Amino acid sequence: MFSKETYTGRREALAASLDGGLLVFPGNNESPMNYADNCYDFRQDSTFLYYFGLNQPEVAAVVDVDAGTATIFGDELSIDHIVWMGDLPTVAERAEKVGVSDTRPFGAVADVVAAARAAGRAVHYLPPYRADTTLWLADLLGMAPAEVADGASLDLLRAVVDQRNIKSDEEVAEIDRAVETSVAMHVAAIRMAHPGMNEAEIAAEVARIAKAAGGRTSFPIIATIHGETLHNHAHVNQMSDGDLFLLDTGAETALGYAGDLSSTFPVSERFSERQRTIYELQLASQVASVEALAPGVPFRDVHFTGARVIFDGLKDLGIMKGDTDEALAAGAHAVVFPCGTGHMMGLDVHDMENLGEVWVGYAGEPKSTQFGLKSLRLARPLEPGFVVTVEPGIYFIPQLMDLWRADGTCAEFINFDELDKWRDFGGVRNEEDFLITADGARRLGPHKPQTVEEIEALRG
Ligand code: GLY
Ligand code: MN
């Protein structure tokens, strides 16, 4: 946990950016897998963690902007809970650690909100992403559950996004730690992989390292010989000589901050010539994208910098053709790069995606609906304090290639016969994490091995 001054300062800054009213922050509850007492690992809501730090279920908090107060609502543990799950300090003792001196039973939040509503005061809350939170808010606010999302406060949402988008030094230090563990996860995987091994063995080892470091993985592990599937969470294949392995995984620290890295490496000890060709093209795209990072530069431009390298490289291979500017505008590169170059990262691996990419990554500007570009999560001009990932990729997705060929999408820019020769290739992605600084960007965490030479040195 950070110091109580950190949490108090964050709440005061938030309150200062709003005109008045109550701000309601529900914490997350346990989430049952198959019956009430058999739950997924508990994960606190990131906004609750940011302002109130408490990493336990069944607490909520209210900031009264007009009175300048903060209250944490929670019940003391029952003897049954203590017997089965263990004890915790009292709610007041836990609240004191985050600078909150006013604590009340959980049920009292209803009285506080009812009094504010009766007085005609604004009650601000963020759009919920869990059904139980939606039902709780509906009950609290006298709404139908279906009305809750629309009643969320855009003023609060924008204030939270503006604050959480800029990482403080102590947050950056925490993210550095997350990335350090993430690099260790990748190095271990690159070293251990061999033909005959199962993808699940790699997934198990990287999860072990994340947990042993005191946290967990920050999102479901992608560990696959089918890296052409962008978010492939199945670990069901046996690895063979000649396969290309894509690992996309990161650690989350005990405080909840994420790392997010991707690596691609041959299951054989060396890249084949074919693998090396595409691998080095992806790496060149990533290096160019990283060099483009600077305050004031729209991340959309960073995205197109990398896309240009990929398109021109594939043009050299005879897979693409035509004018590069026209092709990029038409989205032709999306046949092999159907996603975005990166995203914000912080307490969430896709930071605040629950609050909407339009606000987090686009500063309120509408997103493109073009295939490929619609999946760019971040486009706004970069600012010092932003933490972003850079992860352009090259993916040969047979179904997408066949679809575009059949309906002639971007046919003036794609040699489908040449593209088809790569249909069994798989996918390549390298991903690193960066802090935007006053004059450029700093790579977070230690160096991740990713040149061909570095990868092959780790492969034995
Ligand atoms: N690393 C997973 C993602 O960025 O979506
Ligand atoms: Mn990522």
mmCIF file with all atom_site columns, C-alpha atoms in Angstrom, residues 278 281 309-321 333 335-336 394 396 419:
data_model
loop_
_atom_site.group_PDB
_atom_site.id
_atom_site.type_symbol
_atom_site.label_atom_id
_atom_site.label_alt_id
_atom_site.label_comp_id
_atom_site.label_asym_id
_atom_site.label_entity_id
_atom_site.label_seq_id
_atom_site.pdbx_PDB_ins_code
_atom_site.Cartn_x
_atom_site.Cartn_y
_atom_site.Cartn_z
_atom_site.occupancy
_atom_site.B_iso_or_equiv
_atom_site.pdbx_formal_charge
_atom_site.auth_seq_id
_atom_site.auth_comp_id
_atom_site.auth_asym_id
_atom_site.auth_atom_id
_atom_site.pdbx_PDB_model_num
ATOM 1  C CA . ILE A 1 278 ? 8.921  -11.582 -40.764 1.00 0.00 ? 278 ILE A CA 1
ATOM 2  C CA . LEU A 1 281 ? 10.165 -6.775  -40.051 1.00 0.00 ? 281 LEU A CA 1
ATOM 3  C CA . VAL A 1 309 ? 7.181  -0.125  -41.858 1.00 0.00 ? 309 VAL A CA 1
ATOM 4  C CA . ILE A 1 310 ? 5.117  -3.307  -42.033 1.00 0.00 ? 310 ILE A CA 1
ATOM 5  C CA . PHE A 1 311 ? 3.380  -2.317  -45.271 1.00 0.00 ? 311 PHE A CA 1
ATOM 6  C CA . ASP A 1 312 ? 6.611  -1.266  -46.987 1.00 0.00 ? 312 ASP A CA 1
ATOM 7  C CA . GLY A 1 313 ? 8.420  -4.400  -45.786 1.00 0.00 ? 313 GLY A CA 1
ATOM 8  C CA . LEU A 1 314 ? 5.660  -6.603  -47.142 1.00 0.00 ? 314 LEU A CA 1
ATOM 9  C CA . LYS A 1 315 ? 5.769  -4.611  -50.379 1.00 0.00 ? 315 LYS A CA 1
ATOM 10 C CA . ASP A 1 316 ? 9.467  -5.527  -50.654 1.00 0.00 ? 316 ASP A CA 1
ATOM 11 C CA . LEU A 1 317 ? 8.427  -9.174  -50.272 1.00 0.00 ? 317 LEU A CA 1
ATOM 12 C CA . GLY A 1 318 ? 5.841  -8.804  -53.034 1.00 0.00 ? 318 GLY A CA 1
ATOM 13 C CA . ILE A 1 319 ? 2.910  -9.354  -50.668 1.00 0.00 ? 319 ILE A CA 1
ATOM 14 C CA . MET A 1 320 ? 1.682  -5.754  -50.781 1.00 0.00 ? 320 MET A CA 1
ATOM 15 C CA . LYS A 1 321 ? 1.685  -3.295  -53.644 1.00 0.00 ? 321 LYS A CA 1
ATOM 16 C CA . HIS A 1 333 ? -2.229 -3.257  -43.721 1.00 0.00 ? 333 HIS A CA 1
ATOM 17 C CA . VAL A 1 335 ? -5.090 -7.810  -43.386 1.00 0.00 ? 335 VAL A CA 1
ATOM 18 C CA . VAL A 1 336 ? -1.942 -8.683  -41.380 1.00 0.00 ? 336 VAL A CA 1
ATOM 19 C CA . ILE A 1 394 ? 2.201  -9.265  -38.116 1.00 0.00 ? 394 ILE A CA 1
ATOM 20 C CA . PHE A 1 396 ? -1.282 -14.342 -41.030 1.00 0.00 ? 396 PHE A CA 1
ATOM 21 C CA . LEU A 1 419 ? 0.012  -13.482 -49.234 1.00 0.00 ? 419 LEU A CA 1
#
